[in-house]
Short mmCIF file of C-alpha atoms in Angstrom, two decimals:
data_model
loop_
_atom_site.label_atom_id
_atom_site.label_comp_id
_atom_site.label_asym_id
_atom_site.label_seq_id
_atom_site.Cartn_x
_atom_site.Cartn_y
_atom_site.Cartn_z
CA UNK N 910 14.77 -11.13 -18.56
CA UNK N 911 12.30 -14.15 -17.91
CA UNK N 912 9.38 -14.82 -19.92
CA UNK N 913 7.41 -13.84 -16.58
CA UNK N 914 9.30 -10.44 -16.97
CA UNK N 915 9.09 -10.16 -20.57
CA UNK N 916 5.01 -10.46 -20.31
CA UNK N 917 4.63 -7.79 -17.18
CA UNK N 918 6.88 -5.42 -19.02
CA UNK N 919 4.71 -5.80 -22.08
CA UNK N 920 1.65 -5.16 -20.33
CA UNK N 921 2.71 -2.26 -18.67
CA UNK N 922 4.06 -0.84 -22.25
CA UNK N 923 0.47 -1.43 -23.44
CA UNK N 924 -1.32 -0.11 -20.53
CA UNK N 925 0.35 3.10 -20.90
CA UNK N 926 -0.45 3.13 -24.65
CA UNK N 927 -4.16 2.80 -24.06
CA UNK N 928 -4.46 4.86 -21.15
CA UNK N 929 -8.38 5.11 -20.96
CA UNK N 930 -8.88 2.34 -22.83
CA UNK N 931 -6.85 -0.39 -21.09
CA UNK N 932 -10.30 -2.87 -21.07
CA UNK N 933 -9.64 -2.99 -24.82
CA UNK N 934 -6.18 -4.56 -24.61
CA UNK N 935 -6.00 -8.75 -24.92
CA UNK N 936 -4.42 -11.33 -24.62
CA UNK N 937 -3.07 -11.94 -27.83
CA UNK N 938 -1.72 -8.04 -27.87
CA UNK N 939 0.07 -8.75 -24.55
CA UNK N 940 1.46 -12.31 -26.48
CA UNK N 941 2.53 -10.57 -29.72
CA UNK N 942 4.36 -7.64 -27.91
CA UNK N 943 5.91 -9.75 -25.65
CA UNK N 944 6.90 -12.70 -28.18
CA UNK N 945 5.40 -15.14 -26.37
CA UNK N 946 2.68 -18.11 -26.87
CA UNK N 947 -1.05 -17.38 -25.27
CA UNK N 948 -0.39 -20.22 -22.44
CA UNK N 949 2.50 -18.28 -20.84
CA UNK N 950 0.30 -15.84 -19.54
CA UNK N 951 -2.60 -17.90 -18.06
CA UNK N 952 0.38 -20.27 -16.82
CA UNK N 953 2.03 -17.09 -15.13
CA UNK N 954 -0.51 -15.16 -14.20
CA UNK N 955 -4.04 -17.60 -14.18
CA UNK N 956 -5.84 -14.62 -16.75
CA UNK N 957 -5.71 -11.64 -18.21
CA UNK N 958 -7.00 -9.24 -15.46
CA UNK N 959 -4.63 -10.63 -12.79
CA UNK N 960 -1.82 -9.63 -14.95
CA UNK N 961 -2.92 -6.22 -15.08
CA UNK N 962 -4.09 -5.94 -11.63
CA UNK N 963 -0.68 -6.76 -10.69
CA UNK N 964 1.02 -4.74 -13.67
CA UNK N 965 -1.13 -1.85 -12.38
CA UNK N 966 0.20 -2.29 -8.97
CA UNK N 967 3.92 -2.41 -9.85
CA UNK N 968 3.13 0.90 -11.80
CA UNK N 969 1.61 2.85 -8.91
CA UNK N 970 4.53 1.10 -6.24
CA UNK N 971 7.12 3.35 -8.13
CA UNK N 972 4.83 5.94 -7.91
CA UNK N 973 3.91 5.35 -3.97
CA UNK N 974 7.98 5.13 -3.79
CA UNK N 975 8.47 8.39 -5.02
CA UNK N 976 6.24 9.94 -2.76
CA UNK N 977 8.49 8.62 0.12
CA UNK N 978 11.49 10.25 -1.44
CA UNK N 979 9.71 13.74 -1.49
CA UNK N 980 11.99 15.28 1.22
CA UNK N 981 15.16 16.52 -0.96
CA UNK N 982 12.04 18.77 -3.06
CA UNK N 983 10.25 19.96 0.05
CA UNK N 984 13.41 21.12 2.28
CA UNK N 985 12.86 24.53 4.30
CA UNK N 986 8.69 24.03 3.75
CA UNK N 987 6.23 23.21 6.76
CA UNK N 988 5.08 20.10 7.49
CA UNK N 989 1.69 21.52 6.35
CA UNK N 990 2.97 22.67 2.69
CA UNK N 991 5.08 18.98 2.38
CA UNK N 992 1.72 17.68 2.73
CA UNK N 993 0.13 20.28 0.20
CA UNK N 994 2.72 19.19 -2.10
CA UNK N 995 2.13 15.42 -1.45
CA UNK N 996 -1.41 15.51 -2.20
CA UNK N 997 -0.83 17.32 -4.87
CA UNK N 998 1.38 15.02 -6.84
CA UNK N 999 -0.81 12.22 -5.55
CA UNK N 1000 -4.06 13.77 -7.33
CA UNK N 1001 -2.31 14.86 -10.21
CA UNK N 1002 -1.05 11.36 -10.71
CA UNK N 1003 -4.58 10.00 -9.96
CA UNK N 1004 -5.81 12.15 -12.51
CA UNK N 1005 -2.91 12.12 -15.36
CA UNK N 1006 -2.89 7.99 -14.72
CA UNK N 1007 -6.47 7.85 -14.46
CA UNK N 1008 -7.78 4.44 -15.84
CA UNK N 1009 -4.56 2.93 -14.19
CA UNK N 1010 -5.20 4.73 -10.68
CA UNK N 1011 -8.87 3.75 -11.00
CA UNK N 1012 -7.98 -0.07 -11.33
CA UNK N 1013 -5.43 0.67 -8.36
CA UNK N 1014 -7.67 2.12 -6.30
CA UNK N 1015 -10.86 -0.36 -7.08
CA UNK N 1016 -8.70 -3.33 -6.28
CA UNK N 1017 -7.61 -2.10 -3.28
CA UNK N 1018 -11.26 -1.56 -1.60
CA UNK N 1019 -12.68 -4.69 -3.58
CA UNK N 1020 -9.67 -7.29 -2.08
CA UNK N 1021 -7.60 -5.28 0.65
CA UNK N 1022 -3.94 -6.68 0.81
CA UNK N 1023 -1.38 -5.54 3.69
CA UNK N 1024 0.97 -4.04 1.74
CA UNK N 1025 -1.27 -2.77 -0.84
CA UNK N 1026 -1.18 0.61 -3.35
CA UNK N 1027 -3.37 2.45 -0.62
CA UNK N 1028 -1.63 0.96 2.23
CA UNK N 1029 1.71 2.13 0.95
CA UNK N 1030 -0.20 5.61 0.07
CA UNK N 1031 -1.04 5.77 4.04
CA UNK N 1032 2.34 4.89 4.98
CA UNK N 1033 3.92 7.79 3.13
CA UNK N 1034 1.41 10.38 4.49
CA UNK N 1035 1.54 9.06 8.07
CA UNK N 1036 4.73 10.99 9.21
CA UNK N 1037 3.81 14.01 7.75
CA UNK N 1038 0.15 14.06 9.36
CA UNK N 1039 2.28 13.31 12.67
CA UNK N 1040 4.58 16.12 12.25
CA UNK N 1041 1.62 18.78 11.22
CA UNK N 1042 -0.13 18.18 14.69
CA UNK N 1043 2.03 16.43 17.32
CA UNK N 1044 0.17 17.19 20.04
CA UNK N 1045 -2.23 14.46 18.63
CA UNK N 1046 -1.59 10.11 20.19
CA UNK N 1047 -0.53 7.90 17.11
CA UNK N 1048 -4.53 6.99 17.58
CA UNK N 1049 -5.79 9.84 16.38
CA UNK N 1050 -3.00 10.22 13.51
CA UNK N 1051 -3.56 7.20 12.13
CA UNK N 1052 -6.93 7.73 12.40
CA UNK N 1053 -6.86 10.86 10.36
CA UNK N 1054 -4.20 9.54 8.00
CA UNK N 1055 -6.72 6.69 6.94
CA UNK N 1056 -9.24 9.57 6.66
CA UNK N 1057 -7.01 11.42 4.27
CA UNK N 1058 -6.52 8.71 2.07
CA UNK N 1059 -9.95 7.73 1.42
CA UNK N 1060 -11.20 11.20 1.31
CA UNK N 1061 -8.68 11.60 -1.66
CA UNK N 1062 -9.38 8.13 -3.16
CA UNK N 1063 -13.59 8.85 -3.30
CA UNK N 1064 -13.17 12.45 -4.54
CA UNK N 1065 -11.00 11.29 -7.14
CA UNK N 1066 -13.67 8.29 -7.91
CA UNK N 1067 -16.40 10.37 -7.38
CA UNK N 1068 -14.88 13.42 -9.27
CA UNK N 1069 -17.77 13.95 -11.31
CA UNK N 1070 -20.43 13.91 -8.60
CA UNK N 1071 -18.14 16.22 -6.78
CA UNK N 1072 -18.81 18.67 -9.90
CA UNK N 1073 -21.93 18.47 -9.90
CA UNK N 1074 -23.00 18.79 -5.94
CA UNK N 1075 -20.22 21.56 -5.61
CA UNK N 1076 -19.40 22.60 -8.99
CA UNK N 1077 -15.51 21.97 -7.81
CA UNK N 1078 -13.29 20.14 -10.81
CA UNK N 1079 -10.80 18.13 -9.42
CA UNK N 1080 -9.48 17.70 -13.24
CA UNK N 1081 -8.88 21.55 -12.91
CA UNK N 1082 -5.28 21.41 -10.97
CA UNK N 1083 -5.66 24.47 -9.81
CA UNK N 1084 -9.33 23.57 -8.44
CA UNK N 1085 -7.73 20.55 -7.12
CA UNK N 1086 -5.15 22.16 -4.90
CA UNK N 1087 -7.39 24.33 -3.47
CA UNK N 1088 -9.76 21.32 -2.45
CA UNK N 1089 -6.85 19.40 -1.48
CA UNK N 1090 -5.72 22.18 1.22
CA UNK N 1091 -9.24 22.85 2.22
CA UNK N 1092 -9.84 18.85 2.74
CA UNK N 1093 -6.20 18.78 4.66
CA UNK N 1094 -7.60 21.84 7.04
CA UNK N 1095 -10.66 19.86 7.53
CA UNK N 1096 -8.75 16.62 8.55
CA UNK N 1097 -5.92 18.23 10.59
CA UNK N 1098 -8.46 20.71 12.38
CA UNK N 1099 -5.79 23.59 11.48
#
């Protein structure tokens, strides 16, 4: 492993020490746990927060890859429940990653990329909104994919506002499900 490697590895191991408190980790933590002098990392990476903003992103790409490789758990279920199940393991990693996913998600609306966390997201829900209603153009699917996505993405922001206009708790998984389906019925018009 390169000293490039050695740093994003070690940043990653310390983001998912802190969890919540991933604003608290520095520079000269990422240095020491990597074994490396302060300069590689503004030399690699220009500063701190573009290290984790891309450390971040690596973290949710396995994630987003996983959620492409749902099909061998979701055999002999509808296109409906595979997309139940998505969103499900989406919020529940939102919510179980949650300072992580809230970086993710930020970074994404503050400097859209094209191949991006939530791009990726839409990508893996696209075929499955496509299969629930196929009597709908690729239009109106993509339409309502992108829909999806953000719905997701600002309940999950706005969780706590959601609690308190609706008295829903999206940190309740149960809770969560049941506004997931409700939200996909919405969407999908089924």
């Amino acid at each position: 492993m390169n000293n490039r490697e050695i740093i994003i590895q070690a940043t990653i191991d310390l983001i998912n020490e802190k969890g919540e408190k991933m604003n608290e980790i520095t520079v000269r933590d990422i240095c020491k746990r990597a074994n490396v002098g302060l300069g590689l990392v503004n030399y690699h990476f220009g500063n701190k927060d573009k290290l984790i903003e891309l450390c971040v992103e690596q973290m949710i790409n396995r994630i987003v890859d996983q959620f492409r490789s749902i099909e061998e758990r979701t055999k002999g279920l509808s296109s409906f429940e595979k997309l139940e199940y998505l969103g499900d393991m989406t919020l529940t990693f939102l919510f179980d990653h949650y300072a992580v996913s809230r970086t993710s998600v930020l970074s994404d609306m503050i400097c859209p990329k094209e191949d991006d966390n939530t791009h990726r997201t839409y990508q893996a829900y696209l075929p499955l909104v496509s299969a629930c209603r196929p009597d709908w153009d690729m239009e109106t699917v993509k339409r309502k994919t992108f829909c999806l996505i953000i719905t997701m993405q600002q309940a999950f922001l706005r969780h706590k506002v959601l609690f308190t206009e609706t008295g829903t708790d999206l940190a309740d998984p149960a809770e969560r499900r049941k506004f997931h389906t409700q939200i996909l019925h919405d969407i999908l018009e089924v």
